[in-house]
Short mmCIF file of C-alpha atoms in Angstrom, two decimals:
data_model
loop_
_atom_site.label_atom_id
_atom_site.label_comp_id
_atom_site.label_asym_id
_atom_site.label_seq_id
_atom_site.Cartn_x
_atom_site.Cartn_y
_atom_site.Cartn_z
CA MET A 1 113.44 -152.15 -72.95
CA SER A 2 114.35 -149.92 -70.13
CA ALA A 3 117.34 -150.78 -67.99
CA PRO A 4 116.40 -152.21 -64.66
CA THR A 5 116.91 -149.78 -61.80
CA THR A 6 118.72 -150.94 -58.72
CA THR A 7 117.67 -149.50 -55.47
CA ALA A 8 120.56 -149.04 -53.05
CA ARG A 9 119.76 -150.19 -49.61
CA GLN A 10 120.37 -147.53 -47.01
CA PRO A 11 121.98 -148.82 -43.86
CA ALA A 12 119.81 -148.55 -40.84
CA ALA A 13 120.74 -145.60 -38.68
CA HIS A 14 121.71 -146.68 -35.24
CA THR A 15 121.53 -143.73 -32.80
CA ALA A 16 123.60 -144.47 -29.75
CA THR A 17 122.23 -143.03 -26.55
CA PRO A 18 124.97 -140.99 -24.86
CA GLU A 19 125.86 -142.28 -21.47
CA ALA A 20 125.66 -139.90 -18.53
CA PRO A 21 129.06 -139.01 -17.06
CA ALA A 22 130.00 -140.73 -13.90
CA ARG A 23 129.11 -138.81 -10.81
CA PRO A 24 132.27 -137.43 -9.24
CA SER A 25 133.18 -138.85 -5.91
CA ARG A 26 132.95 -136.42 -3.02
CA GLY A 27 134.53 -138.68 -0.49
CA ARG A 28 137.75 -136.66 -0.27
CA GLN A 29 135.88 -133.39 0.08
CA THR A 30 133.68 -134.89 2.79
CA ILE A 31 136.68 -136.15 4.73
CA ILE A 32 138.38 -132.75 4.56
CA THR A 33 135.19 -131.02 5.69
CA VAL A 34 134.83 -133.37 8.66
CA ILE A 35 138.47 -132.85 9.67
CA VAL A 36 138.21 -129.04 9.46
CA GLY A 37 134.96 -129.11 11.43
CA ALA A 38 136.54 -131.29 14.11
CA ILE A 39 139.50 -128.91 14.43
CA ILE A 40 137.16 -125.92 14.79
CA LEU A 41 135.09 -127.68 17.45
CA ALA A 42 138.21 -128.76 19.34
CA ALA A 43 139.59 -125.20 19.27
CA ALA A 44 136.28 -123.71 20.42
CA SER A 45 135.90 -126.21 23.25
CA GLY A 46 139.46 -125.62 24.42
CA LEU A 47 138.86 -121.87 24.81
CA ARG A 48 136.14 -122.40 27.43
CA ILE A 49 133.97 -119.64 26.00
CA ASP A 50 130.92 -118.61 27.97
CA TRP A 51 128.49 -118.17 25.12
CA THR A 52 125.99 -116.41 27.37
CA ASP A 53 128.31 -113.38 27.39
CA LEU A 54 127.78 -112.82 23.66
CA GLY A 55 124.42 -111.22 24.32
CA ARG A 56 126.06 -108.51 26.42
CA VAL A 57 128.78 -107.68 23.89
CA PRO A 58 126.80 -105.15 21.77
CA ALA A 59 125.77 -103.15 24.84
CA GLN A 60 129.34 -103.13 26.15
CA VAL A 61 130.68 -101.97 22.78
CA VAL A 62 128.19 -99.10 22.69
CA HIS A 63 129.08 -98.18 26.28
CA TYR A 64 132.81 -97.92 25.64
CA LEU A 65 132.30 -96.09 22.36
CA GLN A 66 130.34 -93.47 24.28
CA LEU A 67 133.16 -93.20 26.82
CA MET A 68 135.82 -92.78 24.11
CA PHE A 69 134.07 -90.56 21.59
CA GLY A 70 131.46 -88.66 23.53
CA PRO A 71 133.35 -86.38 23.42
CA PRO A 72 137.08 -87.23 23.08
CA ASN A 73 139.68 -85.37 25.10
CA TRP A 74 141.80 -83.13 22.84
CA GLU A 75 144.17 -81.83 25.54
CA LYS A 76 146.83 -84.43 24.68
CA LEU A 77 146.61 -83.82 20.92
CA PRO A 78 150.05 -82.10 20.57
CA ARG A 79 151.78 -85.00 22.29
CA ALA A 80 149.72 -87.49 20.27
CA LEU A 81 150.88 -85.86 17.02
CA GLU A 82 154.48 -85.99 18.23
CA GLU A 83 154.21 -89.69 19.07
CA THR A 84 152.47 -90.36 15.74
CA TRP A 85 155.38 -88.76 13.91
CA ARG A 86 157.72 -90.97 15.94
CA SER A 87 155.78 -94.06 14.85
CA ILE A 88 155.91 -92.94 11.21
CA SER A 89 159.66 -92.34 11.48
CA MET A 90 160.09 -95.77 13.04
CA ALA A 91 158.12 -97.32 10.18
CA TRP A 92 160.15 -95.44 7.57
CA VAL A 93 163.53 -96.42 9.04
CA GLY A 94 162.35 -100.03 9.30
CA ALA A 95 161.25 -100.00 5.66
CA ILE A 96 164.64 -98.65 4.54
CA ILE A 97 166.50 -101.33 6.52
CA CYS A 98 164.24 -104.00 5.04
CA VAL A 99 164.55 -102.84 1.44
CA VAL A 100 168.31 -102.29 1.50
CA ILE A 101 168.90 -105.82 2.78
CA SER A 102 166.12 -107.72 0.99
CA ILE A 103 166.71 -106.48 -2.58
CA PRO A 104 170.25 -107.89 -3.06
CA LEU A 105 169.44 -111.04 -1.09
CA GLY A 106 166.19 -111.53 -3.00
CA MET A 107 168.00 -111.20 -6.33
CA LEU A 108 170.50 -113.86 -5.30
CA ALA A 109 167.59 -116.14 -4.33
CA ALA A 110 166.07 -115.97 -7.84
CA HIS A 111 166.52 -118.82 -10.32
CA GLY A 112 169.34 -118.23 -12.76
CA ILE A 113 171.10 -115.65 -10.57
CA GLY A 114 172.63 -117.24 -7.51
CA PRO A 115 173.92 -120.80 -7.16
CA ALA A 116 171.49 -123.50 -6.09
CA TRP A 117 172.88 -123.87 -2.57
CA LEU A 118 172.65 -120.14 -1.97
CA ARG A 119 169.07 -120.02 -3.25
CA PHE A 120 168.13 -122.82 -0.86
CA VAL A 121 169.73 -121.06 2.12
CA LEU A 122 168.22 -117.66 1.36
CA ARG A 123 164.71 -118.97 0.69
CA GLY A 124 164.87 -120.97 3.90
CA LEU A 125 165.99 -117.85 5.76
CA PHE A 126 163.11 -115.83 4.31
CA ALA A 127 160.64 -118.54 5.34
CA VAL A 128 161.96 -118.61 8.91
CA ILE A 129 161.74 -114.83 9.23
CA ARG A 130 158.18 -114.81 7.87
CA ALA A 131 157.21 -117.36 10.52
CA VAL A 132 158.24 -115.05 13.40
CA PRO A 133 155.90 -112.10 14.16
CA GLU A 134 157.25 -108.60 14.57
CA VAL A 135 156.28 -108.54 18.24
CA ILE A 136 158.43 -111.61 19.01
CA ILE A 137 161.41 -110.08 17.21
CA ALA A 138 160.95 -106.84 19.15
CA LEU A 139 160.81 -108.74 22.46
CA LEU A 140 164.08 -110.49 21.58
CA LEU A 141 165.71 -107.17 20.69
CA LEU A 142 164.59 -105.48 23.91
CA ALA A 143 167.34 -107.28 25.82
CA VAL A 144 169.98 -105.75 23.51
CA THR A 145 168.71 -102.30 22.53
CA GLY A 146 166.31 -101.50 25.38
CA LEU A 147 162.96 -99.70 25.24
CA THR A 148 163.70 -97.29 22.41
CA PRO A 149 162.08 -96.49 19.06
CA PHE A 150 165.18 -97.95 17.42
CA THR A 151 164.08 -101.33 18.75
CA GLY A 152 160.80 -100.99 16.91
CA ALA A 153 162.49 -99.81 13.71
CA LEU A 154 164.98 -102.69 13.83
CA ALA A 155 162.20 -105.21 14.50
CA LEU A 156 160.17 -103.88 11.56
CA GLY A 157 163.23 -104.01 9.31
CA ILE A 158 164.16 -107.58 10.22
CA ALA A 159 160.58 -108.87 10.10
CA GLY A 160 160.00 -107.36 6.67
CA ILE A 161 163.02 -109.06 5.10
CA GLY A 162 161.19 -112.37 4.87
CA THR A 163 158.21 -111.05 2.92
CA GLN A 164 160.15 -108.46 0.95
CA GLY A 165 162.81 -110.97 -0.08
CA LYS A 166 160.13 -113.34 -1.37
CA TRP A 167 158.55 -110.52 -3.39
CA VAL A 168 161.95 -109.63 -4.84
CA TYR A 169 162.93 -113.08 -6.13
CA GLU A 170 159.43 -113.75 -7.48
CA THR A 171 159.51 -110.41 -9.31
CA ILE A 172 162.99 -111.08 -10.71
CA GLU A 173 161.93 -114.51 -11.95
CA SER A 174 158.87 -113.04 -13.67
CA VAL A 175 160.75 -110.28 -15.54
CA GLN A 176 163.83 -112.22 -16.68
CA ASP A 177 164.29 -112.07 -20.43
CA GLY A 178 167.15 -112.12 -22.86
CA SER A 179 168.85 -109.08 -21.34
CA ALA A 180 170.39 -111.13 -18.50
CA GLU A 181 171.79 -113.69 -20.95
CA ALA A 182 173.11 -110.88 -23.13
CA VAL A 183 175.01 -109.34 -20.22
CA ARG A 184 176.44 -112.74 -19.28
CA ALA A 185 177.43 -113.41 -22.89
CA ALA A 186 179.32 -110.13 -22.86
CA GLY A 187 181.33 -111.32 -19.87
CA GLY A 188 179.30 -109.60 -17.16
CA SER A 189 179.43 -110.79 -13.56
CA THR A 190 176.44 -111.52 -11.34
CA ALA A 191 176.55 -107.98 -9.95
CA GLU A 192 176.61 -106.51 -13.46
CA VAL A 193 173.71 -108.72 -14.53
CA ALA A 194 171.69 -107.49 -11.56
CA ARG A 195 172.64 -103.86 -12.19
CA TRP A 196 172.25 -103.60 -15.97
CA ALA A 197 169.68 -106.29 -16.79
CA LEU A 198 167.47 -107.14 -13.82
CA TRP A 199 167.22 -103.84 -11.93
CA PRO A 200 165.95 -101.75 -14.89
CA ALA A 201 163.27 -104.34 -15.65
CA ALA A 202 162.10 -104.82 -12.05
CA LYS A 203 162.73 -101.36 -10.61
CA ALA A 204 159.12 -100.13 -10.79
CA SER A 205 157.70 -103.23 -9.13
CA LEU A 206 160.36 -103.35 -6.43
CA LEU A 207 159.90 -99.68 -5.53
CA SER A 208 156.16 -100.22 -5.38
CA PHE A 209 156.66 -103.15 -3.02
CA ALA A 210 158.98 -101.00 -0.89
CA LEU A 211 156.28 -98.36 -0.44
CA TYR A 212 153.77 -101.07 0.37
CA ARG A 213 156.17 -102.32 3.04
CA PHE A 214 156.17 -98.82 4.50
CA GLU A 215 152.36 -98.87 4.68
CA ILE A 216 152.46 -102.18 6.54
CA ASN A 217 155.09 -100.85 8.95
CA ILE A 218 152.90 -97.87 9.86
CA ARG A 219 150.16 -100.18 11.10
CA THR A 220 152.58 -102.54 12.81
CA SER A 221 154.47 -99.73 14.57
CA ALA A 222 151.37 -98.94 16.62
CA VAL A 223 151.27 -102.58 17.78
CA LEU A 224 154.96 -102.56 18.69
CA GLY A 225 154.32 -99.50 20.81
CA LEU A 226 152.09 -101.60 23.05
CA ILE A 227 155.13 -103.56 24.27
CA GLY A 228 157.18 -100.41 24.96
CA ALA A 229 158.87 -99.75 21.63
CA GLY A 230 157.70 -96.12 21.65
CA GLY A 231 155.42 -94.12 19.42
CA ILE A 232 151.68 -93.70 19.48
CA GLY A 233 151.20 -97.34 20.53
CA SER A 234 152.93 -96.77 23.88
CA MET A 235 150.79 -93.74 24.56
CA LEU A 236 147.65 -95.67 23.62
CA SER A 237 148.63 -98.55 25.91
CA ASN A 238 149.30 -96.26 28.88
CA TYR A 239 146.00 -94.40 28.71
CA THR A 240 144.10 -97.65 28.16
CA ASN A 241 145.64 -99.13 31.32
CA TYR A 242 144.60 -96.05 33.30
CA ARG A 243 141.05 -96.24 31.87
CA GLN A 244 141.15 -92.69 30.49
CA TRP A 245 138.75 -93.54 27.69
CA ASP A 246 138.22 -89.99 26.42
CA THR A 247 141.96 -89.71 25.71
CA VAL A 248 141.98 -93.19 24.18
CA GLY A 249 139.24 -92.08 21.77
CA MET A 250 141.30 -89.08 20.69
CA LEU A 251 144.34 -91.31 20.13
CA LEU A 252 142.32 -93.72 18.01
CA ILE A 253 141.09 -90.84 15.84
CA VAL A 254 144.68 -89.64 15.35
CA VAL A 255 145.90 -93.16 14.49
CA VAL A 256 143.14 -93.77 11.95
CA LEU A 257 143.52 -90.39 10.24
CA ALA A 258 147.32 -90.59 10.13
CA THR A 259 147.20 -94.13 8.70
CA MET A 260 144.66 -93.16 6.04
CA LEU A 261 146.71 -90.08 5.08
CA MET A 262 149.95 -92.04 4.72
CA ASP A 263 148.16 -94.79 2.76
CA THR A 264 146.76 -92.19 0.36
CA ILE A 265 150.14 -90.53 -0.20
CA SER A 266 151.97 -93.84 -0.57
CA GLY A 267 149.29 -95.20 -2.91
CA ALA A 268 149.55 -92.15 -5.15
CA ILE A 269 153.33 -92.50 -5.34
CA ARG A 270 153.04 -96.22 -6.12
CA ARG A 271 150.58 -95.54 -8.95
CA ARG A 272 152.93 -92.90 -10.35
CA ILE A 273 155.83 -95.36 -10.26
CA MET A 274 153.88 -98.18 -11.92
CA GLU A 275 152.05 -96.08 -14.54
CA GLY A 276 154.75 -93.50 -15.17
CA ALA A 277 154.33 -89.77 -15.62
CA LYS A 278 151.66 -88.68 -18.08
CA PRO A 279 152.46 -86.12 -20.78
CA ARG A 280 151.29 -82.62 -19.98
CA GLY A 281 148.88 -82.52 -22.88
CA MET A 282 147.23 -85.74 -21.71
CA GLU A 283 146.92 -84.42 -18.14
CA ARG A 284 145.10 -81.29 -19.39
CA SER A 285 142.74 -83.25 -21.59
CA SER A 286 141.83 -85.60 -18.77
#
């Protein structure tokens, strides 16, 4: 006789239908959108804009472009170049003032370097300075220094401390490694930690930020000239007030070309600092 075979019963397969995820609520996003839209409408209504004038804007723009650049007046070019150089000098002096002050203060504002109370004070100071535009600082300085290019340079230097100081302490906090602790373990002071541990690690980034500050100052120096701080901005403001549009066009060409040239030179130097010098053999092969 053959042994009876037992058939194992297979359990019935129950396939559970996956439930669809809950639809995310967009109530918060809708509320934010409504609030932003209401603010925009309130701002637009408060300006009392005559929207019928928008149709005449393109024709007016073309008209004044023809007055300025068809053709520009090149008789004042030597003086324009002199004033442009004054604006560049003002921007450079302002950048030096900013960097010299912001680097040590920014290092003290970094975590692990200065005490907590000092970090709080310095970061608050940087925030206050960033909240005040360069033009306001220049207007406050006019009562002390008068209408001189030094006023513009000092305003650029003070206004840049807020942004530059923030860049410094963020850079220091991102590059901190064991070198700072090693210097402290060897008995080094805060100044020695900054000199021998932090500065070598952050030098390239901080110098790059300093050159970028100089680029920003070049653009801002033209704006400060509009309030009498000197430079190409003052010349541009004067000829605009007297409606000498052909001279204004020449000045705009000089400002744009000078800004582009300085940006190109500064950008090349910043890339050299960040990337380092290439070996001569590599330069020839490339």
